[in-house]
mmCIF file of N, CA and C in Angstrom:
data_model
loop_
_atom_site.group_PDB
_atom_site.id
_atom_site.type_symbol
_atom_site.label_atom_id
_atom_site.label_comp_id
_atom_site.label_asym_id
_atom_site.label_seq_id
_atom_site.Cartn_x
_atom_site.Cartn_y
_atom_site.Cartn_z
ATOM 1 N N MET S 6 -9.447 -32.576 18.614
ATOM 2 C CA MET S 6 -10.771 -32.166 18.156
ATOM 3 C C MET S 6 -10.750 -31.885 16.707
ATOM 4 N N THR S 7 -11.660 -32.326 15.985
ATOM 5 C CA THR S 7 -11.630 -32.108 14.493
ATOM 6 C C THR S 7 -12.231 -30.745 14.185
ATOM 7 N N ASN S 8 -11.858 -30.282 12.931
ATOM 8 C CA ASN S 8 -12.377 -29.092 12.466
ATOM 9 C C ASN S 8 -13.876 -29.010 12.484
ATOM 10 N N THR S 9 -14.468 -30.130 12.068
ATOM 11 C CA THR S 9 -15.968 -30.147 11.975
ATOM 12 C C THR S 9 -16.550 -30.023 13.387
ATOM 13 N N ALA S 10 -15.996 -30.595 14.355
ATOM 14 C CA ALA S 10 -16.481 -30.461 15.768
ATOM 15 C C ALA S 10 -16.393 -29.016 16.227
ATOM 16 N N LEU S 11 -15.239 -28.330 15.986
ATOM 17 C CA LEU S 11 -15.144 -26.956 16.323
ATOM 18 C C LEU S 11 -16.132 -26.008 15.539
ATOM 19 N N GLN S 12 -16.330 -26.335 14.265
ATOM 20 C CA GLN S 12 -17.367 -25.586 13.520
ATOM 21 C C GLN S 12 -18.722 -25.709 14.139
ATOM 22 N N ASP S 13 -19.070 -26.979 14.570
ATOM 23 C CA ASP S 13 -20.321 -27.238 15.248
ATOM 24 C C ASP S 13 -20.451 -26.401 16.516
ATOM 25 N N ILE S 14 -19.409 -26.359 17.258
ATOM 26 C CA ILE S 14 -19.451 -25.535 18.527
ATOM 27 C C ILE S 14 -19.725 -24.071 18.126
ATOM 28 N N ALA S 15 -18.963 -23.615 17.148
ATOM 29 C CA ALA S 15 -19.160 -22.196 16.672
ATOM 30 C C ALA S 15 -20.588 -21.906 16.230
ATOM 31 N N ILE S 16 -21.144 -22.821 15.533
ATOM 32 C CA ILE S 16 -22.514 -22.596 15.045
ATOM 33 C C ILE S 16 -23.523 -22.595 16.144
ATOM 34 N N ARG S 17 -23.269 -23.462 17.232
ATOM 35 C CA ARG S 17 -24.244 -23.457 18.343
ATOM 36 C C ARG S 17 -23.971 -22.301 19.356
ATOM 37 N N ALA S 18 -22.705 -22.005 19.559
ATOM 38 C CA ALA S 18 -22.441 -21.071 20.655
ATOM 39 C C ALA S 18 -22.391 -19.624 20.147
ATOM 40 N N LEU S 19 -21.815 -19.310 19.130
ATOM 41 C CA LEU S 19 -21.502 -17.916 18.752
ATOM 42 C C LEU S 19 -22.712 -17.120 18.427
ATOM 43 N N PRO S 20 -23.622 -17.550 17.482
ATOM 44 C CA PRO S 20 -24.785 -16.719 17.158
ATOM 45 C C PRO S 20 -25.622 -16.449 18.488
ATOM 46 N N ALA S 21 -25.751 -17.347 19.319
ATOM 47 C CA ALA S 21 -26.527 -17.164 20.545
ATOM 48 C C ALA S 21 -25.900 -16.192 21.493
ATOM 49 N N LEU S 22 -24.504 -16.084 21.464
ATOM 50 C CA LEU S 22 -23.879 -15.175 22.384
ATOM 51 C C LEU S 22 -23.803 -13.733 21.778
ATOM 52 N N SER S 23 -23.582 -13.610 20.437
ATOM 53 C CA SER S 23 -23.421 -12.298 19.869
ATOM 54 C C SER S 23 -24.798 -11.698 19.476
ATOM 55 N N GLY S 24 -25.710 -12.526 19.133
ATOM 56 C CA GLY S 24 -26.958 -11.882 18.585
ATOM 57 C C GLY S 24 -26.737 -11.398 17.211
ATOM 58 N N GLU S 25 -25.657 -11.694 16.590
ATOM 59 C CA GLU S 25 -25.310 -11.137 15.322
ATOM 60 C C GLU S 25 -24.767 -12.237 14.465
ATOM 61 N N GLN S 26 -24.608 -11.914 13.189
ATOM 62 C CA GLN S 26 -23.957 -12.893 12.244
ATOM 63 C C GLN S 26 -22.540 -12.756 12.435
ATOM 64 N N VAL S 27 -21.781 -13.891 12.414
ATOM 65 C CA VAL S 27 -20.356 -13.881 12.537
ATOM 66 C C VAL S 27 -19.694 -14.501 11.307
ATOM 67 N N THR S 28 -18.501 -14.049 11.088
ATOM 68 C CA THR S 28 -17.663 -14.645 9.979
ATOM 69 C C THR S 28 -16.302 -15.020 10.511
ATOM 70 N N TYR S 29 -15.705 -16.009 9.888
ATOM 71 C CA TYR S 29 -14.369 -16.405 10.272
ATOM 72 C C TYR S 29 -13.311 -15.856 9.366
ATOM 73 N N ASN S 30 -12.340 -15.197 10.060
ATOM 74 C CA ASN S 30 -11.219 -14.516 9.288
ATOM 75 C C ASN S 30 -10.041 -15.547 9.520
ATOM 76 N N ALA S 31 -9.796 -16.332 8.439
ATOM 77 C CA ALA S 31 -8.712 -17.394 8.517
ATOM 78 C C ALA S 31 -7.331 -16.741 8.732
ATOM 79 N N ALA S 32 -7.082 -15.643 8.096
ATOM 80 C CA ALA S 32 -5.746 -15.011 8.197
ATOM 81 C C ALA S 32 -5.371 -14.575 9.681
ATOM 82 N N LYS S 33 -6.395 -14.200 10.336
ATOM 83 C CA LYS S 33 -6.191 -13.792 11.767
ATOM 84 C C LYS S 33 -6.635 -14.826 12.734
ATOM 85 N N ASN S 34 -7.256 -15.916 12.273
ATOM 86 C CA ASN S 34 -7.781 -16.956 13.146
ATOM 87 C C ASN S 34 -8.687 -16.513 14.190
ATOM 88 N N VAL S 35 -9.733 -15.755 13.713
ATOM 89 C CA VAL S 35 -10.699 -15.198 14.650
ATOM 90 C C VAL S 35 -12.040 -15.039 14.005
ATOM 91 N N PHE S 36 -13.074 -15.195 14.794
ATOM 92 C CA PHE S 36 -14.490 -14.921 14.320
ATOM 93 C C PHE S 36 -14.685 -13.424 14.594
ATOM 94 N N LEU S 37 -15.332 -12.741 13.657
ATOM 95 C CA LEU S 37 -15.722 -11.341 13.756
ATOM 96 C C LEU S 37 -17.203 -11.153 13.612
ATOM 97 N N SER S 38 -17.748 -10.369 14.515
ATOM 98 C CA SER S 38 -19.227 -10.084 14.477
ATOM 99 C C SER S 38 -19.392 -8.930 13.435
ATOM 100 N N GLN S 39 -20.631 -8.834 13.006
ATOM 101 C CA GLN S 39 -20.967 -7.827 11.988
ATOM 102 C C GLN S 39 -20.732 -6.398 12.523
ATOM 103 N N GLY S 40 -21.080 -6.139 13.696
ATOM 104 C CA GLY S 40 -20.833 -4.792 14.277
ATOM 105 C C GLY S 40 -21.806 -3.775 13.788
ATOM 106 N N TYR S 41 -21.550 -2.541 14.216
ATOM 107 C CA TYR S 41 -22.362 -1.389 13.848
ATOM 108 C C TYR S 41 -21.427 -0.124 13.808
ATOM 109 N N THR S 42 -21.969 0.862 13.162
ATOM 110 C CA THR S 42 -21.252 2.197 13.179
ATOM 111 C C THR S 42 -22.034 3.154 13.963
ATOM 112 N N SER S 43 -21.378 3.916 14.895
ATOM 113 C CA SER S 43 -21.998 4.920 15.735
ATOM 114 C C SER S 43 -22.203 6.172 14.907
ATOM 115 N N ALA S 44 -22.948 7.102 15.516
ATOM 116 C CA ALA S 44 -23.242 8.376 14.896
ATOM 117 C C ALA S 44 -21.935 9.121 14.737
ATOM 118 N N ALA S 45 -20.921 8.891 15.566
ATOM 119 C CA ALA S 45 -19.594 9.577 15.464
ATOM 120 C C ALA S 45 -18.769 8.957 14.408
ATOM 121 N N GLY S 46 -19.210 7.854 13.783
ATOM 122 C CA GLY S 46 -18.490 7.230 12.674
ATOM 123 C C GLY S 46 -17.574 6.119 13.170
ATOM 124 N N ASN S 47 -17.629 5.732 14.476
ATOM 125 C CA ASN S 47 -16.748 4.608 14.883
ATOM 126 C C ASN S 47 -17.430 3.310 14.695
ATOM 127 N N MET S 48 -16.714 2.270 14.409
ATOM 128 C CA MET S 48 -17.226 0.878 14.165
ATOM 129 C C MET S 48 -17.017 0.141 15.475
ATOM 130 N N TYR S 49 -18.005 -0.585 15.880
ATOM 131 C CA TYR S 49 -17.951 -1.407 17.081
ATOM 132 C C TYR S 49 -18.292 -2.838 16.698
ATOM 133 N N TYR S 50 -17.458 -3.754 17.177
ATOM 134 C CA TYR S 50 -17.665 -5.143 16.801
ATOM 135 C C TYR S 50 -16.994 -5.992 17.823
ATOM 136 N N LYS S 51 -17.171 -7.389 17.667
ATOM 137 C CA LYS S 51 -16.546 -8.383 18.570
ATOM 138 C C LYS S 51 -15.537 -9.210 17.815
ATOM 139 N N ALA S 52 -14.397 -9.458 18.333
ATOM 140 C CA ALA S 52 -13.446 -10.495 17.801
ATOM 141 C C ALA S 52 -13.509 -11.583 18.785
ATOM 142 N N ILE S 53 -13.788 -12.811 18.246
ATOM 143 C CA ILE S 53 -14.075 -13.973 19.135
ATOM 144 C C ILE S 53 -13.098 -15.104 18.793
ATOM 145 N N ARG S 54 -12.479 -15.618 19.845
ATOM 146 C CA ARG S 54 -11.659 -16.788 19.763
ATOM 147 C C ARG S 54 -12.233 -17.881 20.525
ATOM 148 N N LEU S 55 -12.018 -19.156 20.119
ATOM 149 C CA LEU S 55 -12.686 -20.213 20.885
ATOM 150 C C LEU S 55 -11.875 -21.452 20.794
ATOM 151 N N SER S 56 -11.994 -22.324 21.782
ATOM 152 C CA SER S 56 -11.548 -23.680 21.782
ATOM 153 C C SER S 56 -12.742 -24.562 22.149
ATOM 154 N N ASN S 57 -12.535 -25.771 22.505
ATOM 155 C CA ASN S 57 -13.592 -26.571 22.851
ATOM 156 C C ASN S 57 -14.089 -26.361 24.275
ATOM 157 N N ARG S 58 -13.302 -25.517 25.037
ATOM 158 C CA ARG S 58 -13.655 -25.308 26.416
ATOM 159 C C ARG S 58 -13.845 -23.844 26.747
ATOM 160 N N LEU S 59 -13.292 -22.935 25.976
ATOM 161 C CA LEU S 59 -13.285 -21.550 26.284
ATOM 162 C C LEU S 59 -13.643 -20.648 25.148
ATOM 163 N N VAL S 60 -14.435 -19.615 25.350
ATOM 164 C CA VAL S 60 -14.702 -18.542 24.353
ATOM 165 C C VAL S 60 -14.210 -17.274 24.910
ATOM 166 N N VAL S 61 -13.422 -16.495 24.083
ATOM 167 C CA VAL S 61 -12.886 -15.272 24.468
ATOM 168 C C VAL S 61 -13.437 -14.179 23.514
ATOM 169 N N TYR S 62 -14.234 -13.187 24.080
ATOM 170 C CA TYR S 62 -14.715 -12.107 23.321
ATOM 171 C C TYR S 62 -13.923 -10.861 23.580
ATOM 172 N N TYR S 63 -13.467 -10.203 22.466
ATOM 173 C CA TYR S 63 -12.913 -8.898 22.638
ATOM 174 C C TYR S 63 -13.938 -7.932 22.168
ATOM 175 N N ASP S 64 -14.310 -6.971 22.944
ATOM 176 C CA ASP S 64 -15.275 -5.868 22.471
ATOM 177 C C ASP S 64 -14.355 -4.799 21.948
ATOM 178 N N LEU S 65 -14.426 -4.532 20.641
ATOM 179 C CA LEU S 65 -13.534 -3.618 19.926
ATOM 180 C C LEU S 65 -14.252 -2.412 19.346
ATOM 181 N N GLY S 66 -13.531 -1.312 19.277
ATOM 182 C CA GLY S 66 -14.022 -0.153 18.637
ATOM 183 C C GLY S 66 -12.947 0.293 17.572
ATOM 184 N N GLN S 67 -13.380 0.583 16.422
ATOM 185 C CA GLN S 67 -12.479 1.057 15.381
ATOM 186 C C GLN S 67 -12.667 2.535 15.147
ATOM 187 N N GLY S 68 -11.780 3.392 15.575
ATOM 188 C CA GLY S 68 -11.884 4.840 15.319
ATOM 189 C C GLY S 68 -11.107 5.191 14.030
ATOM 190 N N TYR S 69 -11.006 6.421 13.719
ATOM 191 C CA TYR S 69 -10.304 6.772 12.545
ATOM 192 C C TYR S 69 -8.833 6.548 12.593
ATOM 193 N N LEU S 70 -8.217 6.425 13.747
ATOM 194 C CA LEU S 70 -6.798 6.262 13.979
ATOM 195 C C LEU S 70 -6.372 4.991 14.557
ATOM 196 N N HIS S 71 -7.126 4.455 15.535
ATOM 197 C CA HIS S 71 -6.799 3.315 16.248
ATOM 198 C C HIS S 71 -7.966 2.302 16.407
ATOM 199 N N THR S 72 -7.636 1.093 16.731
ATOM 200 C CA THR S 72 -8.644 0.163 17.202
ATOM 201 C C THR S 72 -8.460 0.122 18.701
ATOM 202 N N PHE S 73 -9.556 0.136 19.416
ATOM 203 C CA PHE S 73 -9.592 0.145 20.877
ATOM 204 C C PHE S 73 -10.146 -1.069 21.434
ATOM 205 N N LEU S 74 -9.647 -1.522 22.533
ATOM 206 C CA LEU S 74 -10.146 -2.661 23.367
ATOM 207 C C LEU S 74 -11.075 -2.079 24.400
ATOM 208 N N ASN S 75 -12.379 -2.311 24.254
ATOM 209 C CA ASN S 75 -13.316 -1.777 25.132
ATOM 210 C C ASN S 75 -13.703 -2.700 26.240
ATOM 211 N N GLY S 76 -13.392 -3.997 26.052
ATOM 212 C CA GLY S 76 -13.712 -5.009 27.058
ATOM 213 C C GLY S 76 -13.369 -6.400 26.643
ATOM 214 N N ILE S 77 -13.373 -7.328 27.590
ATOM 215 C CA ILE S 77 -13.092 -8.776 27.288
ATOM 216 C C ILE S 77 -14.151 -9.504 28.181
ATOM 217 N N LYS S 78 -14.670 -10.565 27.520
ATOM 218 C CA LYS S 78 -15.552 -11.459 28.243
ATOM 219 C C LYS S 78 -15.076 -12.899 27.978
ATOM 220 N N LEU S 79 -15.104 -13.629 29.077
ATOM 221 C CA LEU S 79 -14.747 -15.034 29.002
ATOM 222 C C LEU S 79 -15.972 -15.929 29.260
ATOM 223 N N PHE S 80 -16.145 -16.901 28.386
ATOM 224 C CA PHE S 80 -17.262 -17.883 28.624
ATOM 225 C C PHE S 80 -16.616 -19.304 28.614
ATOM 226 N N CYS S 81 -17.132 -20.091 29.481
ATOM 227 C CA CYS S 81 -16.722 -21.519 29.393
ATOM 228 C C CYS S 81 -17.839 -22.234 28.602
ATOM 229 N N PHE S 82 -17.429 -23.312 27.911
ATOM 230 C CA PHE S 82 -18.369 -24.031 27.103
ATOM 231 C C PHE S 82 -18.567 -25.402 27.710
ATOM 232 N N ASP S 83 -19.868 -25.733 27.994
ATOM 233 C CA ASP S 83 -20.171 -27.016 28.705
ATOM 234 C C ASP S 83 -20.623 -28.103 27.706
ATOM 235 N N GLY S 84 -20.450 -27.859 26.419
ATOM 236 C CA GLY S 84 -20.780 -28.797 25.403
ATOM 237 C C GLY S 84 -22.190 -28.415 24.825
ATOM 238 N N GLN S 85 -23.001 -27.662 25.451
ATOM 239 C CA GLN S 85 -24.336 -27.294 25.012
ATOM 240 C C GLN S 85 -24.486 -25.756 24.892
ATOM 241 N N LYS S 86 -23.937 -25.025 25.840
ATOM 242 C CA LYS S 86 -24.050 -23.581 25.784
ATOM 243 C C LYS S 86 -22.810 -22.970 26.509
ATOM 244 N N ALA S 87 -22.641 -21.738 26.240
ATOM 245 C CA ALA S 87 -21.570 -21.041 26.786
ATOM 246 C C ALA S 87 -22.042 -20.217 28.065
ATOM 247 N N ASN S 88 -21.296 -20.179 29.169
ATOM 248 C CA ASN S 88 -21.597 -19.488 30.420
ATOM 249 C C ASN S 88 -20.542 -18.464 30.674
ATOM 250 N N LEU S 89 -20.999 -17.206 30.917
ATOM 251 C CA LEU S 89 -20.099 -16.088 31.287
ATOM 252 C C LEU S 89 -19.402 -16.440 32.619
ATOM 253 N N ILE S 90 -18.041 -16.298 32.578
ATOM 254 C CA ILE S 90 -17.306 -16.569 33.853
ATOM 255 C C ILE S 90 -16.487 -15.447 34.272
ATOM 256 N N ALA S 91 -16.260 -14.435 33.334
ATOM 257 C CA ALA S 91 -15.460 -13.300 33.752
ATOM 258 C C ALA S 91 -15.656 -12.203 32.638
ATOM 259 N N GLN S 92 -15.582 -10.958 33.163
ATOM 260 C CA GLN S 92 -15.567 -9.789 32.227
ATOM 261 C C GLN S 92 -14.890 -8.607 32.853
ATOM 262 N N LYS S 93 -14.307 -7.853 31.797
ATOM 263 C CA LYS S 93 -13.606 -6.659 32.246
ATOM 264 C C LYS S 93 -13.836 -5.541 31.144
ATOM 265 N N TYR S 94 -14.022 -4.387 31.591
ATOM 266 C CA TYR S 94 -14.316 -3.248 30.627
ATOM 267 C C TYR S 94 -13.288 -2.123 30.893
ATOM 268 N N TRP S 95 -12.952 -1.428 29.856
ATOM 269 C CA TRP S 95 -12.174 -0.220 29.825
ATOM 270 C C TRP S 95 -13.053 0.833 29.162
ATOM 271 N N GLY S 96 -12.915 2.037 29.511
ATOM 272 C CA GLY S 96 -13.715 3.049 28.839
ATOM 273 C C GLY S 96 -13.366 4.452 29.387
ATOM 274 N N GLY S 97 -13.964 5.411 28.754
ATOM 275 C CA GLY S 97 -13.608 6.829 29.175
ATOM 276 C C GLY S 97 -12.160 7.096 29.142
ATOM 277 N N CYS S 98 -11.611 7.599 30.237
ATOM 278 C CA CYS S 98 -10.129 8.018 30.269
ATOM 279 C C CYS S 98 -9.324 6.776 30.391
ATOM 280 N N ASP S 99 -9.840 5.595 30.654
ATOM 281 C CA ASP S 99 -9.125 4.429 30.859
ATOM 282 C C ASP S 99 -9.085 3.480 29.634
ATOM 283 N N TYR S 100 -9.315 4.078 28.446
ATOM 284 C CA TYR S 100 -9.321 3.360 27.215
ATOM 285 C C TYR S 100 -8.020 2.618 26.920
ATOM 286 N N ARG S 101 -8.012 1.574 26.135
ATOM 287 C CA ARG S 101 -6.885 0.938 25.698
ATOM 288 C C ARG S 101 -6.829 0.757 24.231
ATOM 289 N N ILE S 102 -5.653 1.145 23.620
ATOM 290 C CA ILE S 102 -5.504 0.959 22.216
ATOM 291 C C ILE S 102 -5.258 -0.571 22.099
ATOM 292 N N PHE S 103 -5.899 -1.249 21.060
ATOM 293 C CA PHE S 103 -5.802 -2.669 21.031
ATOM 294 C C PHE S 103 -4.439 -3.217 20.767
ATOM 295 N N ASN S 104 -4.057 -4.116 21.543
ATOM 296 C CA ASN S 104 -2.761 -4.865 21.382
ATOM 297 C C ASN S 104 -3.064 -6.358 21.700
ATOM 298 N N GLU S 105 -2.797 -7.257 20.730
ATOM 299 C CA GLU S 105 -3.178 -8.570 20.900
ATOM 300 C C GLU S 105 -2.552 -9.245 22.131
ATOM 301 N N GLN S 106 -1.251 -9.002 22.341
ATOM 302 C CA GLN S 106 -0.536 -9.506 23.532
ATOM 303 C C GLN S 106 -1.123 -9.001 24.822
ATOM 304 N N PHE S 107 -1.542 -7.701 24.984
ATOM 305 C CA PHE S 107 -2.149 -7.188 26.148
ATOM 306 C C PHE S 107 -3.543 -7.857 26.347
ATOM 307 N N ALA S 108 -4.348 -8.000 25.313
ATOM 308 C CA ALA S 108 -5.617 -8.636 25.389
ATOM 309 C C ALA S 108 -5.471 -10.101 25.883
ATOM 310 N N LYS S 109 -4.562 -10.742 25.336
ATOM 311 C CA LYS S 109 -4.239 -12.155 25.688
ATOM 312 C C LYS S 109 -3.913 -12.266 27.193
ATOM 313 N N GLU S 110 -2.931 -11.485 27.652
ATOM 314 C CA GLU S 110 -2.510 -11.455 29.023
ATOM 315 C C GLU S 110 -3.624 -11.120 29.934
ATOM 316 N N GLN S 111 -4.523 -10.202 29.583
ATOM 317 C CA GLN S 111 -5.614 -9.857 30.415
ATOM 318 C C GLN S 111 -6.561 -10.990 30.461
ATOM 319 N N SER S 112 -6.802 -11.767 29.376
ATOM 320 C CA SER S 112 -7.616 -12.965 29.414
ATOM 321 C C SER S 112 -7.089 -13.989 30.326
ATOM 322 N N ILE S 113 -5.810 -14.217 30.292
ATOM 323 C CA ILE S 113 -5.101 -15.161 31.167
ATOM 324 C C ILE S 113 -5.331 -14.838 32.626
ATOM 325 N N LEU S 114 -5.179 -13.555 32.918
ATOM 326 C CA LEU S 114 -5.321 -13.128 34.327
ATOM 327 C C LEU S 114 -6.765 -13.295 34.752
ATOM 328 N N MET S 115 -7.801 -12.960 33.878
ATOM 329 C CA MET S 115 -9.176 -13.117 34.228
ATOM 330 C C MET S 115 -9.495 -14.596 34.427
ATOM 331 N N LEU S 116 -8.998 -15.459 33.560
ATOM 332 C CA LEU S 116 -9.299 -16.888 33.710
ATOM 333 C C LEU S 116 -8.606 -17.463 35.001
ATOM 334 N N LYS S 117 -7.396 -17.022 35.226
ATOM 335 C CA LYS S 117 -6.683 -17.419 36.505
ATOM 336 C C LYS S 117 -7.480 -16.989 37.757
ATOM 337 N N ASP S 118 -8.004 -15.788 37.732
ATOM 338 C CA ASP S 118 -8.798 -15.326 38.951
ATOM 339 C C ASP S 118 -10.044 -16.156 39.137
ATOM 340 N N PHE S 119 -10.698 -16.470 37.997
ATOM 341 C CA PHE S 119 -11.869 -17.282 38.032
ATOM 342 C C PHE S 119 -11.594 -18.655 38.642
ATOM 343 N N LEU S 120 -10.579 -19.295 38.086
ATOM 344 C CA LEU S 120 -10.133 -20.611 38.520
ATOM 345 C C LEU S 120 -9.742 -20.622 39.964
ATOM 346 N N ASP S 121 -9.002 -19.643 40.375
ATOM 347 C CA ASP S 121 -8.541 -19.516 41.762
ATOM 348 C C ASP S 121 -9.888 -19.434 42.712
ATOM 349 N N GLY S 122 -10.794 -18.710 42.301
ATOM 350 C CA GLY S 122 -12.077 -18.562 43.022
ATOM 351 C C GLY S 122 -12.749 -19.907 43.201
ATOM 352 N N GLN S 123 -12.757 -20.685 42.092
ATOM 353 C CA GLN S 123 -13.445 -21.964 42.044
ATOM 354 C C GLN S 123 -12.634 -22.967 43.033
ATOM 355 N N LEU S 124 -11.369 -22.903 42.985
ATOM 356 C CA LEU S 124 -10.522 -23.728 43.884
ATOM 357 C C LEU S 124 -10.834 -23.391 45.329
ATOM 358 N N LYS S 125 -10.920 -22.118 45.634
ATOM 359 C CA LYS S 125 -11.153 -21.666 47.004
ATOM 360 C C LYS S 125 -12.525 -22.242 47.496
ATOM 361 N N LEU S 126 -13.552 -22.135 46.614
ATOM 362 C CA LEU S 126 -14.846 -22.685 46.936
ATOM 363 C C LEU S 126 -14.897 -24.180 47.275
ATOM 364 N N GLU S 127 -13.947 -24.869 46.630
ATOM 365 C CA GLU S 127 -13.927 -26.347 46.862
ATOM 366 C C GLU S 127 -12.865 -26.657 47.928
ATOM 367 N N GLY S 128 -12.199 -25.677 48.470
ATOM 368 C CA GLY S 128 -11.238 -25.930 49.527
ATOM 369 C C GLY S 128 -9.944 -26.517 48.985
ATOM 370 N N ALA S 129 -9.679 -26.413 47.664
ATOM 371 C CA ALA S 129 -8.548 -27.020 47.088
ATOM 372 C C ALA S 129 -7.397 -25.948 47.016
ATOM 373 N N HIS S 130 -6.144 -26.417 46.807
ATOM 374 C CA HIS S 130 -5.051 -25.541 46.597
ATOM 375 C C HIS S 130 -4.144 -25.978 45.484
ATOM 376 N N VAL S 131 -3.782 -25.115 44.595
ATOM 377 C CA VAL S 131 -2.821 -25.363 43.542
ATOM 378 C C VAL S 131 -1.868 -24.160 43.593
ATOM 379 N N SER S 132 -0.623 -24.472 43.300
ATOM 380 C CA SER S 132 0.369 -23.380 43.280
ATOM 381 C C SER S 132 0.071 -22.310 42.281
ATOM 382 N N ASP S 133 0.448 -21.124 42.616
ATOM 383 C CA ASP S 133 0.162 -19.955 41.682
ATOM 384 C C ASP S 133 0.836 -20.184 40.319
ATOM 385 N N GLN S 134 2.008 -20.788 40.331
ATOM 386 C CA GLN S 134 2.665 -21.092 39.046
ATOM 387 C C GLN S 134 1.881 -22.132 38.180
ATOM 388 N N GLU S 135 1.397 -23.146 38.844
ATOM 389 C CA GLU S 135 0.611 -24.159 38.148
ATOM 390 C C GLU S 135 -0.741 -23.576 37.649
ATOM 391 N N LEU S 136 -1.422 -22.817 38.476
ATOM 392 C CA LEU S 136 -2.611 -22.090 38.062
ATOM 393 C C LEU S 136 -2.469 -21.191 36.927
ATOM 394 N N SER S 137 -1.347 -20.409 36.947
ATOM 395 C CA SER S 137 -0.936 -19.463 35.810
ATOM 396 C C SER S 137 -0.787 -20.210 34.570
ATOM 397 N N SER S 138 0.014 -21.326 34.637
ATOM 398 C CA SER S 138 0.313 -22.089 33.456
ATOM 399 C C SER S 138 -0.932 -22.717 32.855
ATOM 400 N N PHE S 139 -1.850 -23.269 33.696
ATOM 401 C CA PHE S 139 -3.109 -23.843 33.186
ATOM 402 C C PHE S 139 -3.897 -22.765 32.459
ATOM 403 N N ALA S 140 -4.088 -21.590 33.094
ATOM 404 C CA ALA S 140 -4.840 -20.586 32.494
ATOM 405 C C ALA S 140 -4.187 -20.158 31.157
ATOM 406 N N ARG S 141 -2.919 -19.970 31.118
ATOM 407 C CA ARG S 141 -2.274 -19.601 29.908
ATOM 408 C C ARG S 141 -2.457 -20.652 28.738
ATOM 409 N N ASN S 142 -2.369 -21.942 29.105
ATOM 410 C CA ASN S 142 -2.562 -22.966 28.094
ATOM 411 C C ASN S 142 -4.010 -22.928 27.577
ATOM 412 N N MET S 143 -5.018 -22.694 28.459
ATOM 413 C CA MET S 143 -6.379 -22.675 27.985
ATOM 414 C C MET S 143 -6.609 -21.503 27.068
ATOM 415 N N VAL S 144 -6.071 -20.316 27.395
ATOM 416 C CA VAL S 144 -6.284 -19.157 26.549
ATOM 417 C C VAL S 144 -5.491 -19.333 25.268
ATOM 418 N N GLU S 145 -4.326 -19.892 25.245
ATOM 419 C CA GLU S 145 -3.512 -20.188 24.094
ATOM 420 C C GLU S 145 -4.227 -21.104 23.099
ATOM 421 N N GLU S 146 -5.017 -22.003 23.714
ATOM 422 C CA GLU S 146 -5.751 -22.996 22.834
ATOM 423 C C GLU S 146 -6.728 -22.209 21.956
ATOM 424 N N THR S 147 -7.250 -21.044 22.412
ATOM 425 C CA THR S 147 -8.125 -20.283 21.617
ATOM 426 C C THR S 147 -7.454 -19.530 20.422
ATOM 427 N N HIS S 148 -6.093 -19.404 20.576
ATOM 428 C CA HIS S 148 -5.263 -18.779 19.556
ATOM 429 C C HIS S 148 -4.769 -19.664 18.455
ATOM 430 N N ARG S 149 -4.862 -21.013 18.710
ATOM 431 C CA ARG S 149 -4.316 -21.970 17.786
ATOM 432 C C ARG S 149 -5.240 -22.100 16.570
ATOM 433 N N LYS S 150 -4.578 -22.158 15.429
ATOM 434 C CA LYS S 150 -5.424 -22.275 14.200
ATOM 435 C C LYS S 150 -6.120 -23.693 14.167
ATOM 436 N N GLN S 151 -7.400 -23.607 14.239
ATOM 437 C CA GLN S 151 -8.171 -24.861 14.331
ATOM 438 C C GLN S 151 -9.219 -25.026 13.127
ATOM 439 N N LEU S 152 -9.370 -23.972 12.387
ATOM 440 C CA LEU S 152 -10.259 -24.066 11.272
ATOM 441 C C LEU S 152 -9.389 -23.924 10.030
ATOM 442 N N VAL S 153 -9.850 -24.520 8.897
ATOM 443 C CA VAL S 153 -9.099 -24.291 7.635
ATOM 444 C C VAL S 153 -9.563 -23.129 6.916
#
C-alpha cells in the first residue's frame, strides 16, 4: 500500500470517527486527536494507529504525573468506512497507566476474540495459535511506519 493510499484512508476514516481534527506524529507513528482539558486540568485525547484493514483507538488521559489508558476501540475498515468491532474501557479504581506494550497486547486479545466469534458464527475452526498469530500480525501492521 502506498503512503498516498494510507493518507486517503486517514482523511476519509479518522475525522468521521473522532469528530475532531487529527494530526500525525511521525516520531511516534501515530495520529493524535486535538483533545480537551477537563475542569480538573487533565487532558483527554485519542492516539490512533491504522493500517488498510484496522484502526486502533487508544482513549488517553494525561494527568500531572502519568498518561492513563482509559479505553481501546478497534474498527475494521471496509474501504469506505470504519465499523466498530471491539471496545474495552478501564476507569475508576481499575485505571491503567499507559504502557504501549500493554495497550498493544490488549488490542491483540480484543481482535482475537472478535475473529474467534466470527469463526464460530460461520462454523469454522482455526487453531488458537494460528488465530493469535493472525490477530498479532494485523495489530502490528498498525504499528509499522507507513507515512513519511
